[in-house]
mmCIF file of C-alpha atoms in Angstrom:
data_model
loop_
_atom_site.group_PDB
_atom_site.id
_atom_site.type_symbol
_atom_site.label_atom_id
_atom_site.label_comp_id
_atom_site.label_asym_id
_atom_site.label_seq_id
_atom_site.Cartn_x
_atom_site.Cartn_y
_atom_site.Cartn_z
ATOM 1 C CA MET A 1 180.359 33.071 87.299
ATOM 2 C CA SER A 2 176.846 32.862 88.553
ATOM 3 C CA THR A 3 175.791 34.259 91.815
ATOM 4 C CA HIS A 4 173.325 31.130 92.245
ATOM 5 C CA PRO A 5 173.801 28.615 95.062
ATOM 6 C CA SER A 6 175.245 25.188 93.990
ATOM 7 C CA VAL A 7 173.449 23.083 91.607
ATOM 8 C CA GLU A 8 171.948 20.010 93.619
ATOM 9 C CA LYS A 9 169.032 18.968 91.622
ATOM 10 C CA PHE A 10 168.670 18.070 87.706
ATOM 11 C CA LYS A 11 165.881 20.686 87.549
ATOM 12 C CA ASP A 12 168.013 23.463 88.827
ATOM 13 C CA LEU A 13 170.809 22.260 86.313
ATOM 14 C CA PHE A 14 168.214 22.765 83.513
ATOM 15 C CA GLU A 15 167.001 25.933 84.544
ATOM 16 C CA GLU A 16 170.524 27.440 84.943
ATOM 17 C CA GLU A 17 170.998 26.108 81.415
ATOM 18 C CA LEU A 18 168.032 28.179 80.258
ATOM 19 C CA GLU A 19 169.352 31.261 82.164
ATOM 20 C CA THR A 20 172.771 31.015 80.429
ATOM 21 C CA LEU A 21 170.866 30.796 77.032
ATOM 22 C CA TYR A 22 168.784 33.813 78.207
ATOM 23 C CA PHE A 23 172.023 35.876 78.768
ATOM 24 C CA ALA A 24 173.753 34.925 75.561
ATOM 25 C CA GLU A 25 170.861 35.663 73.658
ATOM 26 C CA SER A 26 170.272 38.845 75.332
ATOM 27 C CA GLN A 27 173.889 39.860 74.696
ATOM 28 C CA LEU A 28 173.754 38.781 71.197
ATOM 29 C CA LEU A 29 170.661 40.959 70.773
ATOM 30 C CA LYS A 30 172.677 44.114 71.803
ATOM 31 C CA ALA A 31 175.642 43.131 69.474
ATOM 32 C CA LEU A 32 174.012 42.426 66.422
ATOM 33 C CA PRO A 33 172.885 45.846 65.291
ATOM 34 C CA LEU A 34 176.424 47.331 66.121
ATOM 35 C CA VAL A 35 177.658 44.323 63.896
ATOM 36 C CA LYS A 36 175.336 45.073 61.097
ATOM 37 C CA LYS A 37 176.034 48.744 61.014
ATOM 38 C CA GLY A 38 179.552 47.986 60.383
ATOM 39 C CA VAL A 39 179.506 45.400 57.664
ATOM 40 C CA PHE A 40 180.071 45.952 54.020
ATOM 41 C CA ASN A 41 178.642 42.896 52.377
ATOM 42 C CA LYS A 42 174.851 43.473 51.545
ATOM 43 C CA GLU A 43 173.608 40.007 51.789
ATOM 44 C CA LEU A 44 175.375 39.495 55.317
ATOM 45 C CA ALA A 45 173.642 42.864 56.342
ATOM 46 C CA HIS A 46 170.313 41.321 55.241
ATOM 47 C CA VAL A 47 171.123 38.155 57.199
ATOM 48 C CA LEU A 48 172.221 39.940 60.500
ATOM 49 C CA VAL A 49 168.767 41.866 60.163
ATOM 50 C CA GLN A 50 166.947 38.318 59.967
ATOM 51 C CA GLN A 51 169.116 37.065 62.852
ATOM 52 C CA THR A 52 168.403 40.004 65.035
ATOM 53 C CA ALA A 53 164.743 39.476 64.674
ATOM 54 C CA GLN A 54 165.048 35.825 65.362
ATOM 55 C CA THR A 55 167.238 36.447 68.370
ATOM 56 C CA LYS A 56 164.528 38.765 69.896
ATOM 57 C CA ILE A 57 161.952 35.851 69.379
ATOM 58 C CA TYR A 58 164.504 33.655 71.224
ATOM 59 C CA VAL A 59 164.893 36.069 74.259
ATOM 60 C CA LYS A 60 161.086 36.252 74.640
ATOM 61 C CA SER A 61 160.806 32.588 74.281
ATOM 62 C CA LEU A 62 163.465 31.809 76.692
ATOM 63 C CA LYS A 63 161.712 34.269 79.333
ATOM 64 C CA SER A 64 158.430 32.602 78.840
ATOM 65 C CA ALA A 65 160.041 29.297 79.527
ATOM 66 C CA LEU A 66 161.813 30.403 82.660
ATOM 67 C CA ASN A 67 158.649 31.881 84.132
ATOM 68 C CA HIS A 68 156.608 29.027 83.152
ATOM 69 C CA LEU A 69 159.184 26.932 85.525
ATOM 70 C CA GLY A 70 158.317 29.456 88.203
ATOM 71 C CA ARG A 71 161.944 30.707 87.761
ATOM 72 C CA ARG A 72 162.423 34.293 87.901
ATOM 73 C CA VAL A 73 164.668 35.747 85.142
ATOM 74 C CA SER A 74 168.193 36.125 86.399
ATOM 75 C CA ILE A 75 171.406 36.361 84.804
ATOM 76 C CA THR A 76 173.574 33.639 84.745
ATOM 77 C CA ARG A 77 176.851 35.065 82.830
ATOM 78 C CA ASN A 78 178.740 32.702 80.313
ATOM 79 C CA ALA A 79 182.425 33.793 79.727
ATOM 80 C CA THR A 80 182.557 31.954 76.364
ATOM 81 C CA SER A 81 179.526 33.846 75.094
ATOM 82 C CA GLU A 82 180.821 37.116 76.384
ATOM 83 C CA ALA A 83 184.236 36.717 75.029
ATOM 84 C CA MET A 84 182.818 35.976 71.707
ATOM 85 C CA LEU A 85 180.328 38.808 71.605
ATOM 86 C CA SER A 86 183.296 41.132 72.963
ATOM 87 C CA GLU A 87 185.390 39.983 70.017
ATOM 88 C CA LEU A 88 182.609 40.982 67.491
ATOM 89 C CA THR A 89 182.493 44.468 68.722
ATOM 90 C CA HIS A 90 186.389 44.602 68.733
ATOM 91 C CA LEU A 91 186.521 43.328 64.990
ATOM 92 C CA VAL A 92 184.269 46.305 63.803
ATOM 93 C CA LYS A 93 186.605 48.509 65.489
ATOM 94 C CA ARG A 94 189.948 46.768 64.521
ATOM 95 C CA PHE A 95 189.414 46.407 61.030
ATOM 96 C CA PRO A 96 188.454 49.040 58.257
ATOM 97 C CA ARG A 97 184.616 48.845 56.573
ATOM 98 C CA GLY A 98 184.825 46.346 53.851
ATOM 99 C CA ASN A 99 185.702 42.788 52.890
ATOM 100 C CA LEU A 100 188.378 41.765 55.183
ATOM 101 C CA ARG A 101 186.364 43.152 58.271
ATOM 102 C CA ASP A 102 183.374 41.059 56.794
ATOM 103 C CA ALA A 103 185.583 38.250 56.364
ATOM 104 C CA ALA A 104 186.984 38.260 60.072
ATOM 105 C CA LEU A 105 183.274 38.866 61.200
ATOM 106 C CA LEU A 106 182.025 35.569 59.563
ATOM 107 C CA ALA A 107 184.713 33.735 60.621
ATOM 108 C CA LEU A 108 183.732 34.652 64.302
ATOM 109 C CA LEU A 109 180.129 34.526 63.508
ATOM 110 C CA GLN A 110 180.267 31.093 62.083
ATOM 111 C CA ARG A 111 181.810 29.940 65.683
ATOM 112 C CA LEU A 112 179.372 31.897 67.305
ATOM 113 C CA GLU A 113 176.563 30.037 65.536
ATOM 114 C CA HIS A 114 178.123 26.691 66.445
ATOM 115 C CA HIS A 115 178.489 27.213 69.906
ATOM 116 C CA ARG A 116 174.917 28.538 70.074
ATOM 117 C CA ALA A 117 173.606 25.407 68.451
ATOM 118 C CA ALA A 118 175.819 23.364 70.802
ATOM 119 C CA ARG A 119 174.323 24.992 73.567
ATOM 120 C CA TYR A 120 170.754 24.374 72.364
ATOM 121 C CA LEU A 121 171.439 20.847 71.645
ATOM 122 C CA SER A 122 172.805 20.236 75.120
ATOM 123 C CA THR A 123 169.934 21.868 76.777
ATOM 124 C CA ILE A 124 167.236 20.038 74.546
ATOM 125 C CA ALA A 125 168.706 16.601 76.090
ATOM 126 C CA LEU A 126 168.029 18.359 79.608
ATOM 127 C CA ALA A 127 164.522 19.243 78.403
ATOM 128 C CA LYS A 128 163.821 15.843 77.187
ATOM 129 C CA GLN A 129 164.700 14.208 80.547
ATOM 130 C CA MET A 130 162.640 16.918 82.319
ATOM 131 C CA GLY A 131 159.550 15.970 79.747
ATOM 132 C CA GLU A 132 159.387 19.920 78.954
ATOM 133 C CA GLU A 133 157.753 19.209 75.585
ATOM 134 C CA GLY A 134 156.702 23.090 74.919
ATOM 135 C CA ILE A 135 160.030 24.227 75.864
ATOM 136 C CA LEU A 136 161.510 21.174 73.822
ATOM 137 C CA ASP A 137 159.822 22.336 70.710
ATOM 138 C CA PHE A 138 161.169 25.952 71.003
ATOM 139 C CA LEU A 139 164.699 24.666 71.523
ATOM 140 C CA LYS A 140 164.830 22.311 68.741
ATOM 141 C CA GLU A 141 163.383 25.114 66.363
ATOM 142 C CA ALA A 142 166.193 27.475 67.890
ATOM 143 C CA ALA A 143 168.723 24.853 67.025
ATOM 144 C CA SER A 144 167.661 24.003 63.540
ATOM 145 C CA PHE A 145 167.690 27.752 62.699
ATOM 146 C CA ASP A 146 171.444 28.141 64.166
ATOM 147 C CA SER A 147 172.384 25.102 61.961
ATOM 148 C CA VAL A 148 170.547 27.027 58.711
ATOM 149 C CA SER A 149 172.546 30.329 59.941
ATOM 150 C CA ALA A 150 175.982 28.835 60.140
ATOM 151 C CA LYS A 151 175.422 27.507 56.583
ATOM 152 C CA ARG A 152 174.323 30.580 55.068
ATOM 153 C CA PHE A 153 177.349 32.526 56.908
ATOM 154 C CA ALA A 154 179.677 29.747 55.546
ATOM 155 C CA GLN A 155 178.093 30.388 52.107
ATOM 156 C CA ILE A 156 178.428 34.144 52.449
ATOM 157 C CA ALA A 157 181.924 33.610 53.511
ATOM 158 C CA LEU A 158 182.968 31.792 50.687
ATOM 159 C CA GLN A 159 182.516 35.043 48.296
ATOM 160 C CA VAL A 160 183.494 37.605 51.000
ATOM 161 C CA ASN A 161 186.857 35.545 51.587
ATOM 162 C CA ALA A 162 187.513 35.308 47.911
ATOM 163 C CA GLU A 163 186.619 39.303 47.847
ATOM 164 C CA ALA A 164 189.106 40.185 50.656
ATOM 165 C CA PHE A 165 191.784 38.004 49.271
ATOM 166 C CA ILE A 166 191.662 40.303 46.048
ATOM 167 C CA ASP A 167 191.217 43.363 47.911
ATOM 168 C CA THR A 168 194.611 42.761 49.858
ATOM 169 C CA HIS A 169 196.419 42.532 46.574
ATOM 170 C CA SER A 170 197.958 39.283 47.512
ATOM 171 C CA GLU A 171 200.263 38.118 44.986
ATOM 172 C CA ARG A 172 198.829 34.443 44.658
ATOM 173 C CA CYS A 173 195.183 34.135 42.648
ATOM 174 C CA PRO A 174 192.635 33.050 45.016
ATOM 175 C CA PRO A 175 191.531 29.439 44.906
ATOM 176 C CA ALA A 176 188.512 28.635 42.912
ATOM 177 C CA VAL A 177 185.518 28.086 45.528
ATOM 178 C CA PRO A 178 182.958 25.836 44.720
ATOM 179 C CA PRO A 179 179.344 26.766 46.060
ATOM 180 C CA LEU A 180 178.161 25.005 48.947
ATOM 181 C CA THR A 181 175.435 22.496 48.408
#
């Protein structure tokens, strides 16, 4: 999807990965406030506010990293990120506000966090090879935050899923859900 010429050097690969991260984080920054407005669970709304604040930092840090490398910030689109973010806004429209919508959003948010963490981890390997210690520190911090966020979403999902199950008047009793440790 990129309009960049073919990648022939390792440095170009590294920079393109940073641009892809920049695009994904910029798109997420636009989507999170819309998603937050559509959630029912207060804890989830709070986590989304924190996620938005952290994503703003990521966008600034990625832009700084690209500037540090002498790369003009351009958009390297990513189909996977675009599809997940499109699905987030679609879910807000598709489901009525409540626990069932939150359960659907949490399932997608968990997948999105795992995708983000994987993208950061793969870019960490590139940064190590490039010897980019300053950028490496930021990437490690981002990967760590995404891992923690995924766990928080999973914990919230346990409660929201149980409530959504009850709300939809299912005939079976919901399973007991032990807390995550």
